[in-house]
Amino acid sequence: MTTQFELLSEIDPSKFEAITPSQFITFTMVNSLNHRRWLHAPALRVAVLDSPMAKADDESPMIAAVIVPRNRETDWTFCTESGHCQLLFKFHGVSRLFLIGNIPPHLGASVYKSLPVLDSEEQEKLKNELKPLLMSWYPKKSSDNDFPETLFLTDEYDVAYRVTVAKFLSPIVGEFLVEDVELVGGDDRNKQLRRRLRFKRMPKVIQSEALLKPVIPYHEATTLTNLESLRSIEGAKFNADTTVLVQQYLIPMVAGMCLISSHLNERIHQSLAPTALCLGVGGGVLLNFLDTQMGFVVTGVEADAMVISAARFHFGLNNSGFNRLIVGDAIQTIQNFPPPKPEEDSDELKVDDDIPEGDKDDSKVDENVPQEYHPKFDVIFVDLDSSEAKNGFSAPPPEFVKKPVFESLRSLLDDHGVLIIHVVSLNQVFYTTLVEELKENFHKVFGINVGNQDNSVVMATVSPPSSIDDDNDFLKKLKSVTSGTNMDSIVEL
């Protein structure tokens, strides 16, 4: 639910006097600012969050503020406590974070269009007007000494235009949406269009992202490439294109299969489809890619059936008929898998097409773990994240980084298999613990730098890895679909 705001007059002033870990206060106030180009509404809304890691007796707390960008007032990042939490964790070391923005005239606005940024002189004028206002809500201990300087921070946003395609409410993940966006940049002939899946409980995290492909009626042929103009064309449709990967960490995850390329190449030459287990489905982009571009038989595990339904309808999940979707908790699912199919019968294994009918198309979902024998998997992909923004964002969730979980994963892998995990570390201890637990259960552990400080990919092999210099057919295919990205940067941990 979107945060409800009280009037400033209804807030007990003593609540601001000390840093109280995780304290969240919201209120509205009359806009008395003279600078109206940015904060122009008659009333403003203010949200104040104290860091869960902050200390009440800190004599020099770091105080920061973010001016909510115009047209983003209803973005979950700025109008929910979970979004506020994610912003605070992004700005390391901040003890109290203020958000101050307009009260929008339309709370249900489904379209966002970026506006010109204020020039530096205008920004300074606005900040100078806000400083004395914010200081009235400073911790009392700070007021007794020198006021700490208010840091004005910004949230970088890569979207020029955004439209909400569909909203959902699930008892499992809560509210979530599918949106089509045009990214900032790109010339008039080459706009970057994307379809995204986002959860309200973690609004700054893009759960899934795919290329957005416009389908324009022949009689409406156009040279327009920007999303707003394309949407105005009568009969225009937009489909997610999962034949290429655009989400930053998915390419190195797929590239990680080079560690067992010889094994996968051998299976293919024996006319056996390689098998993958994907823990975490989201929009199904990785599953579709493995199926259509790499020839895998894929099993996906997703906790929320409604997410699967949205993925089918808006991302084309399962339209190509890969193996199976299982609705269930990832940890419980892997720990309750039946024993593997005996080796002597493995050649007879066929793709299971018996998947129950879904709400949106002709494909099916298994509500529980399959009870029949299954093959061991060649690859297991883990793309799971924490569900509570208040405790900080991590991938996989802390409860996943346990010895019994990794033992279960190891038991499901082929003797030449690989486990590939998308990792976002809460801290160095989290990362170190994950790597050490993997070393206890696997032959070798490797890492790939994804390209930013937040994301990494960790891989664990059951047996000695293949050489990336092995020029086999599978490795050639893998290099072609990933452009060879990240393979040379794989390091043993």
XYZ file of N, CA and C in Angstrom, residues 27 133 172 191 193 222 355 382 388 468 471:
33
model
N 4.431 13.118 6.465
C 3.454 14.178 6.717
C 3.353 15.100 5.510
N 14.411 24.717 6.607
C 13.218 23.912 6.853
C 13.611 22.533 7.377
N 1.416 -13.356 -2.301
C 2.794 -13.805 -2.053
C 3.772 -12.631 -2.113
N 16.135 4.312 -30.565
C 15.723 4.414 -29.173
C 15.786 3.033 -28.515
N 14.194 0.548 -26.162
C 12.907 0.252 -25.543
C 13.010 -1.047 -24.750
N 6.068 3.569 -40.194
C 6.563 4.822 -39.631
C 8.058 4.745 -39.391
N 1.889 -30.176 -18.813
C 1.882 -29.059 -17.863
C 0.477 -28.482 -17.830
N 20.603 -19.638 -9.959
C 19.921 -19.085 -8.789
C 19.799 -17.579 -8.970
N 12.527 -8.286 2.020
C 12.309 -7.187 2.956
C 13.327 -6.085 2.734
N 38.361 -22.549 -21.304
C 37.619 -21.680 -22.233
C 38.324 -21.599 -23.580
N 37.882 -25.271 -28.169
C 37.106 -24.693 -29.273
C 36.008 -25.651 -29.724
